[in-house]
Short mmCIF file of C-alpha atoms in Angstrom, two decimals:
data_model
loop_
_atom_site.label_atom_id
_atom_site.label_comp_id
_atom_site.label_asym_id
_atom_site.label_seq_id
_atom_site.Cartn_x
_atom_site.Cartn_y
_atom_site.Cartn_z
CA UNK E 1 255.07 -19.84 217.86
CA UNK E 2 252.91 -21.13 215.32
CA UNK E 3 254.50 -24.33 212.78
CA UNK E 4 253.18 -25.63 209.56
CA UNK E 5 254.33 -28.78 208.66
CA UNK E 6 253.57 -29.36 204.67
CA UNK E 7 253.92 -32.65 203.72
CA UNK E 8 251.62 -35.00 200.49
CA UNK E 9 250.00 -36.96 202.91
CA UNK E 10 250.01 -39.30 206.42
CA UNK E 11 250.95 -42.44 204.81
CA UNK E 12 253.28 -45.17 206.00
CA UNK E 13 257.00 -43.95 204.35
CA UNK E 14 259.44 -42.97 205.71
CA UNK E 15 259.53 -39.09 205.99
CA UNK E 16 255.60 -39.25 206.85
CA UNK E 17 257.02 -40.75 209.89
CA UNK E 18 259.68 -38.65 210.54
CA UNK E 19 257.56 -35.46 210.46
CA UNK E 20 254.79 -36.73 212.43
CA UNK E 21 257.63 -37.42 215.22
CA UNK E 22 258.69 -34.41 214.43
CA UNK E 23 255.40 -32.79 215.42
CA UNK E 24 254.68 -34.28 218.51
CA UNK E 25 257.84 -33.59 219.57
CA UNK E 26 257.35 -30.03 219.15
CA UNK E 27 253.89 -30.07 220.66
CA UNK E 28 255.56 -31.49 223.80
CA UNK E 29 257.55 -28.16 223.76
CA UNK E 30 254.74 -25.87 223.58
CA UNK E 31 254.61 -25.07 219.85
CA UNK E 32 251.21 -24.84 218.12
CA UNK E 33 251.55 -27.33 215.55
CA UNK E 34 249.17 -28.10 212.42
CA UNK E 35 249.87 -30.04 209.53
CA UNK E 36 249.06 -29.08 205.43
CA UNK E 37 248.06 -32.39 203.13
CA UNK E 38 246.96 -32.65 199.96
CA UNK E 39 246.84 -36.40 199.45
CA UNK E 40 244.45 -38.92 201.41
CA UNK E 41 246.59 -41.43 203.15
CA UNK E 42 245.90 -41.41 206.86
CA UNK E 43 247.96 -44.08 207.76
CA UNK E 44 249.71 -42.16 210.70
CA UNK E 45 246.46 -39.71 211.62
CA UNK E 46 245.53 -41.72 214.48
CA UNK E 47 249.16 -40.50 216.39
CA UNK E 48 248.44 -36.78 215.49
CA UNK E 49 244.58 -37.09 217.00
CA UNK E 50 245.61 -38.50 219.93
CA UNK E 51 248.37 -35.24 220.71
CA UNK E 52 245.75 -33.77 219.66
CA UNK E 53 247.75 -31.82 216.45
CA UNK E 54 245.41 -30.25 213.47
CA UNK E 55 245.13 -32.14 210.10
CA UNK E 56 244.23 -29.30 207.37
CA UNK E 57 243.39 -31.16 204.41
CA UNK E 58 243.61 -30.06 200.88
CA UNK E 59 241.37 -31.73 197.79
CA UNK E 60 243.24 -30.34 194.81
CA UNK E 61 241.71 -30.97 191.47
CA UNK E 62 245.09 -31.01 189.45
CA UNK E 63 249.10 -29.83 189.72
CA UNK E 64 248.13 -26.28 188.82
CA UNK E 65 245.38 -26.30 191.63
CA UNK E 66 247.50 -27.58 193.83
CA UNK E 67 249.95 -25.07 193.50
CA UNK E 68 247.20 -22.20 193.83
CA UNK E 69 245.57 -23.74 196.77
CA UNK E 70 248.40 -24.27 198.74
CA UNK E 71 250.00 -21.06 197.97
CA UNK E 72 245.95 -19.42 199.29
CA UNK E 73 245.84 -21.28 202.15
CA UNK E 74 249.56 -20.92 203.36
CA UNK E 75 249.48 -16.91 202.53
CA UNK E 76 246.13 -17.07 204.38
CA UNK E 77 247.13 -17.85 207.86
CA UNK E 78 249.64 -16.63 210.26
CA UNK E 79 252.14 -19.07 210.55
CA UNK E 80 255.98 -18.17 211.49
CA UNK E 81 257.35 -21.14 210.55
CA UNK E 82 256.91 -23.75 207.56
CA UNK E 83 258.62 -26.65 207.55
CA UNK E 84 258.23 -28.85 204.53
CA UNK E 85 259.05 -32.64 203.59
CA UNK E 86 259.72 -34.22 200.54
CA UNK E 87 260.31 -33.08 197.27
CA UNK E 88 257.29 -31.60 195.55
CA UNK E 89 256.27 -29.93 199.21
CA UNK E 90 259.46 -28.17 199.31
CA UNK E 91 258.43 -26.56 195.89
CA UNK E 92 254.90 -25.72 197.03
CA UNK E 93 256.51 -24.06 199.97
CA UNK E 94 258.79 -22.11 198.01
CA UNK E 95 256.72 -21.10 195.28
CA UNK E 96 254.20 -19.76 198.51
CA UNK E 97 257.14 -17.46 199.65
CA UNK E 98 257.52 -15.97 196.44
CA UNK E 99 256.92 -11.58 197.29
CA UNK E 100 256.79 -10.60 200.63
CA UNK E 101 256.44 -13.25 203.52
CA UNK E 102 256.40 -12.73 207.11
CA UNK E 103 257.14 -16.56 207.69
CA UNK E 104 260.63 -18.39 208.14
CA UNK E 105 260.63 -20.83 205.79
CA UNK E 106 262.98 -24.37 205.98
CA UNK E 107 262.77 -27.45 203.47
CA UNK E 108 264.54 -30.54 203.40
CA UNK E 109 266.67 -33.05 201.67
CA UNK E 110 266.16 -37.17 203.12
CA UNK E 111 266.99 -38.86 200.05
CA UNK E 112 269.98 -38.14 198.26
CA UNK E 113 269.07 -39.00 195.28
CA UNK E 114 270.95 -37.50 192.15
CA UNK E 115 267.53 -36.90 190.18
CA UNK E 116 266.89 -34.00 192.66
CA UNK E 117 269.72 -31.94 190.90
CA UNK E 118 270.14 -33.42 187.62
CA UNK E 119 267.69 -32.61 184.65
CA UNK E 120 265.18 -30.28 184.04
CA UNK E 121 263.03 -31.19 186.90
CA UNK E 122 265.78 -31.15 189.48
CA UNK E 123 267.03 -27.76 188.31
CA UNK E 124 263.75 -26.00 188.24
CA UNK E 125 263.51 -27.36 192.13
CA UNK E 126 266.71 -26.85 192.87
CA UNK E 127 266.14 -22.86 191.75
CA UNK E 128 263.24 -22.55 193.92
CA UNK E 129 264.65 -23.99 196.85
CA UNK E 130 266.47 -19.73 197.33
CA UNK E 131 263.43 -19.14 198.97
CA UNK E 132 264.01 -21.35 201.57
CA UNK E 133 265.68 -19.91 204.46
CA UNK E 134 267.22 -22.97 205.63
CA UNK E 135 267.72 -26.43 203.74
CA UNK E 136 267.68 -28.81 206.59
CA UNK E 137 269.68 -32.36 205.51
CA UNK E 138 269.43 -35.69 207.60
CA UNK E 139 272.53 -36.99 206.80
CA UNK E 140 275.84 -35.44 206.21
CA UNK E 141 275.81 -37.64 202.59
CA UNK E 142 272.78 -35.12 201.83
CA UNK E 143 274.45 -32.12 202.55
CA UNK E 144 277.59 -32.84 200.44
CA UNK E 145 274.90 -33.59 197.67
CA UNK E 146 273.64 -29.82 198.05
CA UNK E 147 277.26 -28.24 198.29
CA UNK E 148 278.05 -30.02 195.36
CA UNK E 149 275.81 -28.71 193.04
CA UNK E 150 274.07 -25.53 195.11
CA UNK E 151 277.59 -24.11 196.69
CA UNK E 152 275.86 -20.54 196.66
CA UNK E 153 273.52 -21.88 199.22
CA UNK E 154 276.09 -22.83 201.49
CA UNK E 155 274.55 -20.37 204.42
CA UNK E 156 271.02 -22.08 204.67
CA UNK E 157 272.48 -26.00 204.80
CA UNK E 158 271.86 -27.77 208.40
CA UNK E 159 272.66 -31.30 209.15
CA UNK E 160 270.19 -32.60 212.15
CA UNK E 161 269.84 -35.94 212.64
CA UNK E 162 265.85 -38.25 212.65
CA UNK E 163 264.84 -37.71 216.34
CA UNK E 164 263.94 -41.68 217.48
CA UNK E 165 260.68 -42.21 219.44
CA UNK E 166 259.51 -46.10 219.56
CA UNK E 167 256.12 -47.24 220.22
CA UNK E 168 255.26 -49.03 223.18
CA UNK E 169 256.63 -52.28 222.86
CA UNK E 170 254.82 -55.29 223.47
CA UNK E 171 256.57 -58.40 222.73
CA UNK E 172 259.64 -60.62 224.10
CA UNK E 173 262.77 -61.61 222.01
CA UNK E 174 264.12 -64.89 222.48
CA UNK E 175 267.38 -66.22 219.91
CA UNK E 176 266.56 -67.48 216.51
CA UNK E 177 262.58 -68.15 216.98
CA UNK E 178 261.58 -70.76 215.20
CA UNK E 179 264.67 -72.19 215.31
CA UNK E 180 266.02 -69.33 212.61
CA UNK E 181 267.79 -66.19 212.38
CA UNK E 182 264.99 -63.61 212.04
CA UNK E 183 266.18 -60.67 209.67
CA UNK E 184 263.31 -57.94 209.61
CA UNK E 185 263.05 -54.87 206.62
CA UNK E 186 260.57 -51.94 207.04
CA UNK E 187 260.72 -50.46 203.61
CA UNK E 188 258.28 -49.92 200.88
CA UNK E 189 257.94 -52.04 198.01
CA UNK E 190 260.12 -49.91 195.33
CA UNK E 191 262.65 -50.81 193.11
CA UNK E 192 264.86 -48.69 195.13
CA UNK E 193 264.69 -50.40 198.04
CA UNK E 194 266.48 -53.26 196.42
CA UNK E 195 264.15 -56.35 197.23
CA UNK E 196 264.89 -57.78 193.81
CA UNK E 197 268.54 -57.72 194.61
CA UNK E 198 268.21 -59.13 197.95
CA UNK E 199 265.70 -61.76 196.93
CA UNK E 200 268.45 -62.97 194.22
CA UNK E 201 271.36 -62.69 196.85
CA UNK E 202 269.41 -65.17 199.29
CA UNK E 203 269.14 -67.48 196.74
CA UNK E 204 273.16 -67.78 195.93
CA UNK E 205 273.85 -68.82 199.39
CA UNK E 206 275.01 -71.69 201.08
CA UNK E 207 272.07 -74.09 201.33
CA UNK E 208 272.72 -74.59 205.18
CA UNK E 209 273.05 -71.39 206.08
CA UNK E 210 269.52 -69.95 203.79
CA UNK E 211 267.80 -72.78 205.98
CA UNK E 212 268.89 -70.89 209.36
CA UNK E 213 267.28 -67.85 208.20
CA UNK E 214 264.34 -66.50 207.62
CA UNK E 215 263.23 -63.00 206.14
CA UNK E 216 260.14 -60.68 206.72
CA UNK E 217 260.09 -57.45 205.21
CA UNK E 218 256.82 -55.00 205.66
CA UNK E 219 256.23 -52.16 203.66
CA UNK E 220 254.02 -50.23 201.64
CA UNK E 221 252.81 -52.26 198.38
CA UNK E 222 252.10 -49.70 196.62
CA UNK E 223 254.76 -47.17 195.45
CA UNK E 224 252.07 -44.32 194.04
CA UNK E 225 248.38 -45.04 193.59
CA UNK E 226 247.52 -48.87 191.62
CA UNK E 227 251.49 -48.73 191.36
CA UNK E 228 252.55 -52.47 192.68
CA UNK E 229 255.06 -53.49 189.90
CA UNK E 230 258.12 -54.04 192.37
CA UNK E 231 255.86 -55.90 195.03
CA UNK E 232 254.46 -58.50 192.37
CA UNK E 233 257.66 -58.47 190.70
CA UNK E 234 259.39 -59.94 193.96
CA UNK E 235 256.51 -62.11 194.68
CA UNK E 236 256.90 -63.49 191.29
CA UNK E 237 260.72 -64.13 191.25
CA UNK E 238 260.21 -65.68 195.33
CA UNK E 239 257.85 -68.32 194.03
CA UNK E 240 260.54 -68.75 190.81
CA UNK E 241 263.68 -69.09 192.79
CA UNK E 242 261.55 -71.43 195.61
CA UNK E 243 261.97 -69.48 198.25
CA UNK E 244 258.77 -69.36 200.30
CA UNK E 245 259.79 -70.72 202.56
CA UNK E 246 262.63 -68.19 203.38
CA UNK E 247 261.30 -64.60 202.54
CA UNK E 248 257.72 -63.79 203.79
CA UNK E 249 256.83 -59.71 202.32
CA UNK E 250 254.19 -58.59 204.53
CA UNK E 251 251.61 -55.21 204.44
CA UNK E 252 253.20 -51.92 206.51
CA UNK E 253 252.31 -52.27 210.16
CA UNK E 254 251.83 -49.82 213.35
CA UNK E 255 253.31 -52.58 214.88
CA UNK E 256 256.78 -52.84 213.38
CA UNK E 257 258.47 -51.84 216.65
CA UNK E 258 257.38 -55.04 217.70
CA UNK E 259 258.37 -56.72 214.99
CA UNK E 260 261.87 -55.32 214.99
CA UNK E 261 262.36 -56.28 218.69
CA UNK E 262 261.25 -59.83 217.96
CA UNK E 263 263.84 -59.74 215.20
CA UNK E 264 267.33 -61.36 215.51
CA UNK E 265 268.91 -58.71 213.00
CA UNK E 266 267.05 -55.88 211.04
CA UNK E 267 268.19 -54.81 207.45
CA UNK E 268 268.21 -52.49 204.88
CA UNK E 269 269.29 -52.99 200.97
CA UNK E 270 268.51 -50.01 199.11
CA UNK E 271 270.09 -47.95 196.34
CA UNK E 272 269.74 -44.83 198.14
CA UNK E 273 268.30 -43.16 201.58
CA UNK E 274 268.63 -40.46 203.50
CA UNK E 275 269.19 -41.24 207.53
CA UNK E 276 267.29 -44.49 207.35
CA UNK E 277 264.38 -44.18 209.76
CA UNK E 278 264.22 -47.83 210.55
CA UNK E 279 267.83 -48.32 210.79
CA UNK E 280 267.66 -45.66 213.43
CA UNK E 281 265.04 -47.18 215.51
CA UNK E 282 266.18 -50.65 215.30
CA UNK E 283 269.62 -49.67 216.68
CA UNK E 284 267.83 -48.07 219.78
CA UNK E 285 265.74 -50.94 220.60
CA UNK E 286 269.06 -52.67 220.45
CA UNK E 287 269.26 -54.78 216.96
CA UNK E 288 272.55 -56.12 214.83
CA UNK E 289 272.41 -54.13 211.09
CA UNK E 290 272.62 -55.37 208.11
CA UNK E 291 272.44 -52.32 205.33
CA UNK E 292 273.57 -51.20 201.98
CA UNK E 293 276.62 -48.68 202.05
CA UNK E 294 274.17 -45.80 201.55
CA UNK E 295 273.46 -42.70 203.92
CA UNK E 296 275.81 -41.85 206.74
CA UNK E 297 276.19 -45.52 207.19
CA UNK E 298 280.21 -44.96 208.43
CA UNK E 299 278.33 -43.49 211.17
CA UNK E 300 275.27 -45.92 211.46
CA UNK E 301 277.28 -49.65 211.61
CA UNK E 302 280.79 -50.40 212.69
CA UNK E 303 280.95 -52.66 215.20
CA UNK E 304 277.23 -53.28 215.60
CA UNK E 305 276.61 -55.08 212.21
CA UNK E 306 277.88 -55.58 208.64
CA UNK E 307 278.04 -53.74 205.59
CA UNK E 308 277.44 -54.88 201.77
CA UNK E 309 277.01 -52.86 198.43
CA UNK E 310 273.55 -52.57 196.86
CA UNK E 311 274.05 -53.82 193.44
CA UNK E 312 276.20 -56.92 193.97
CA UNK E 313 274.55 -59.22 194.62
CA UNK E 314 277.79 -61.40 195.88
CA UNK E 315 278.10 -58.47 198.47
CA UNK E 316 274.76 -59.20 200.01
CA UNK E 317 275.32 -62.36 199.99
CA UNK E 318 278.29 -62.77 201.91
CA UNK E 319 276.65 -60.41 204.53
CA UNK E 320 273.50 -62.34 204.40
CA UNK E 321 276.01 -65.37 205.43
CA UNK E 322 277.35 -64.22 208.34
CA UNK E 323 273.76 -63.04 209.65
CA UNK E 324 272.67 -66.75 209.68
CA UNK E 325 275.96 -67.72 211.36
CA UNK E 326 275.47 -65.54 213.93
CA UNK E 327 275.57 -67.35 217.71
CA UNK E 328 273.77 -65.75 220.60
CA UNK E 329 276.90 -64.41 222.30
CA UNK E 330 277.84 -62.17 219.04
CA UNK E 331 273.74 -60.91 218.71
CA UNK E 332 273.76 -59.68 222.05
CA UNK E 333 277.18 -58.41 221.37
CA UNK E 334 276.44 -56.39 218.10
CA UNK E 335 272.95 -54.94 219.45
CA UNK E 336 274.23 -53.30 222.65
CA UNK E 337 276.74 -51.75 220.52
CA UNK E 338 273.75 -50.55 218.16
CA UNK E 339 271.57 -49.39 221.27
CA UNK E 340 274.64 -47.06 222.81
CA UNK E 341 275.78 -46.05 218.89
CA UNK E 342 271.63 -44.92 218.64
CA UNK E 343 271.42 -43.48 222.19
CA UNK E 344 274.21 -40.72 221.37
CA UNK E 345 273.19 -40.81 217.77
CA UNK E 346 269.74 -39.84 217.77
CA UNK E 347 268.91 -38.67 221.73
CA UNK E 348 265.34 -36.42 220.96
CA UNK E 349 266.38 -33.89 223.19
CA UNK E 350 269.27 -32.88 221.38
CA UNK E 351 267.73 -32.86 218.41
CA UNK E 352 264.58 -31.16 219.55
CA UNK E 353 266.99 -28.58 220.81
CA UNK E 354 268.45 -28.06 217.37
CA UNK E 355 265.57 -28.40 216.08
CA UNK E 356 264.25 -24.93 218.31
CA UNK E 357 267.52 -23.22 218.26
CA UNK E 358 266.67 -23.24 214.35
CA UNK E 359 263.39 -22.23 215.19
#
C-alpha cells in the first residue's frame, strides 16, 4: 500500500507532529510512506531520515503554482492513499481528486475553529472537502463542528484519537525544583494560544502563591514567516507587569519531553484546539493538567487536573492558584490518574488499528 501524507511543511506545530507520528507509525506496519511539502521548515526531518521515510519537496512560485504543482505531482504517481493535514492541504488534496482518481482520499479537521465554515473562505473549503472520502476529526468537539454545518457529509466523518509516542526521556523529576511549582506550555507563540491572557492572570494572584511558581512555555516564535507580534507582545507586557522572574518563554525544543517530565504540572490556555498534542503526551508521561475548557477536555482532565475558561482571566487565575498550592502527595496523585486516563486514551495500537481498518 502506498500513503501520501500532504502536509505545508516539517515545522515544530502541532499537526506537523502529529503526522510525522503518524508516519512512522505506519512504516512500522509495513506501509510505504512518503511525505508532499511545499514549505521549508525541517524542524521534524531529522525523525523521518532516521525511519528512513521520503521527503518530496515542492518550491512553488505562488498560490496558483502551488495548486498546479501539487495537483501534477499527486496525479503523477501511484499512490492509494492521501492523507492530508491542515487546512489549505486538505484543499490541495481535494482540488487533485477533481475527475477520475484511482486514490482514496481522507482530510482532516484538528482545530475547530469556526473560521473553517464561516465566510467565504470557509465555504469554498468546506465545498471542496466532497471529494474527500473520509473527513477524519481528532476530537469528538471537531466532529460536531462538521455535522453542524456539513450534515450531508455525515458518511465520511471519523473520530480517531492523536496516537502518543514520547521521545526517549532523559531527565529525573524531583517536587517543586528550585524550590517552585514548575508549570510547562508547548505551544506556539499565537494569539490563540492565549499567552496574553495567562500572562495577565499570573499577575492577579496571590503574591505568595505567584512566588511558588514558576512558568516556562516553548514554542514556535514565529506564527507565519517575520510574523512575531504575539511573542514580543508577551515579552513586552512580562517586563511591564514585572514578572521575570515568574514566566520564562523559551524557543520550540526536540527536547520538550524532557522538559515536560521535569515539570511539576503542564498547561494549556488557548482559545481553541483540536486533541491537544501536548496535553496528550504530558498525561502519558504522567503530569497534573492545567487547560482551557477547549477540545474534548471532559474527556482529557477530571480527576487528574483542573479546568479554567480561556478568556477570564479570574478563571485562570484561580486554577493557576491551586497549581502553586499543590503538595507532593496530590502531584503524584493527579499524574497517575493522567498516565492511566492517557494509557486507554491514546494506546498507538488501537489507533494504528483504526487508523488501517480506514485504510
Amino acid at each position: 500500500m502506498k500513503l501520501l501524507l500532504l502536509i505545508p511543511s516539517l515545522g515544530s506545530g502541532g499537526a506537523e507532529r502529529q503526522l510525522v507520528t503518524l508516519a512512522v507509525l505506519f512504516k512500522r506496519k509495513g506501509l510505504d510512506v512518503e511525505f508532499l511539502i511545499y514549505r521549508k521548515d525541517f524542524f521534524y526531518l531529522n525523525i523521518l531520515e532516521k525511519n528512513n521515510i521520503k521527503v518530496n519537496i515542492l518550491n512553488p512560485k505562488n498560490y496558483f503554482d502551488r495548486v498546479i504543482k501539487v495537483r501534477r505531482f499527486i496525479q503523477g504517481n501511484n499512490y492509494d492513499i492521501i492523507i492530508s493535514f491542515l487546512e489549505i492541504s486538505a484543499f490541495l488534496s481535494c482540488i487533485s481528486s477533481v475527475g477520475k482518481k484511482k486514490w482514496k482520499l481522507i482530510t482532516t479537521e484538528l482545530s475547530s475553529k469556526k473560521s473553517t465554515f464561516e465566510g467565504l473562505r470557509g465555504k469554498f473549503f468546506g465545498w471542496f472537502r466532497r471529494y474527500s472520502d473520509y473527513i477524519v476529526c481528532n476530537s469528538f468537539n471537531a466532529m460536531n463542528m462538521w455535522e453542524k454545518y456539513y450534515p450531508e457529509y455525515h458518511d465520511k466523518y471519523k473520530v480517531i484519537y492523536n496516537p502518543v509516542i514520547l521521545n526517549e526521556i532523559s531527565t529525573e523529576y524531583s517536587f517543586k525544583k528550585n524550590g517552585k511549582i514548575n508549570l510547562v506550555i508547548a505551544a506556539s507563540y499565537q494569539y490563540l494560544k492565549n499567552p496574553i491572557g495567562l500572562i495577565n492572570s499570573v499577575a492577579l494572584m496571590n503574591d505568595d502563591l505567584r512566588n511558588n511558581i514558576e512558568i516556562h512555555w516553548y514554542g514556535r516564535k514565529e506564527v507565519k514567516t517575520g510574523d512575531t507580534k504575539a511573542y514580543d507582545e508577551a515579552c513586552e507586557l512580562i517586563k511591564t507587569l514585572k514578572l521575570n522572574n515568574t514566566i520564562f518563554l523559551h524557543e520550540a525544543t526536540h527536547e520538550i519531553a524532557d522538559k515536560m517530565n521535569e515539570a511539576d504540572v503542564v498547561g494549556l490556555f488557548s482559545q481553541l484546539e483540536g486533541l491537544p498534542n501536548a496535553i496528550c503526551e504530558a498525561m502519558l508521561i504522567g503530569k497534573p493538567i492545567i487547560m482551557t475548557r477547549v477540545s474534548d477536555y471532559h474527556a482529557l482532565v477530571s480527576d487528574n487536573g483542573f479546568l479554567c475558561d480561556w478568556d477570564d482571566i479570574d478563571s485562570i487565575r484561580k486554577a493557576l492558584e491551586e497549581v502553586a498550592s499543590l503538595t507532593k502527595a496530590q502531584q503524584l496523585f493527579l499524574g497517575e490518574n493522567s498516565k492511566v486516563k492517557a494509557e486507554k486514551l491514546f494506546s498507538t495500537e488501537s489507533i494504528v488499528d483504526q487508523w488501517l481498518d480506514l485504510l
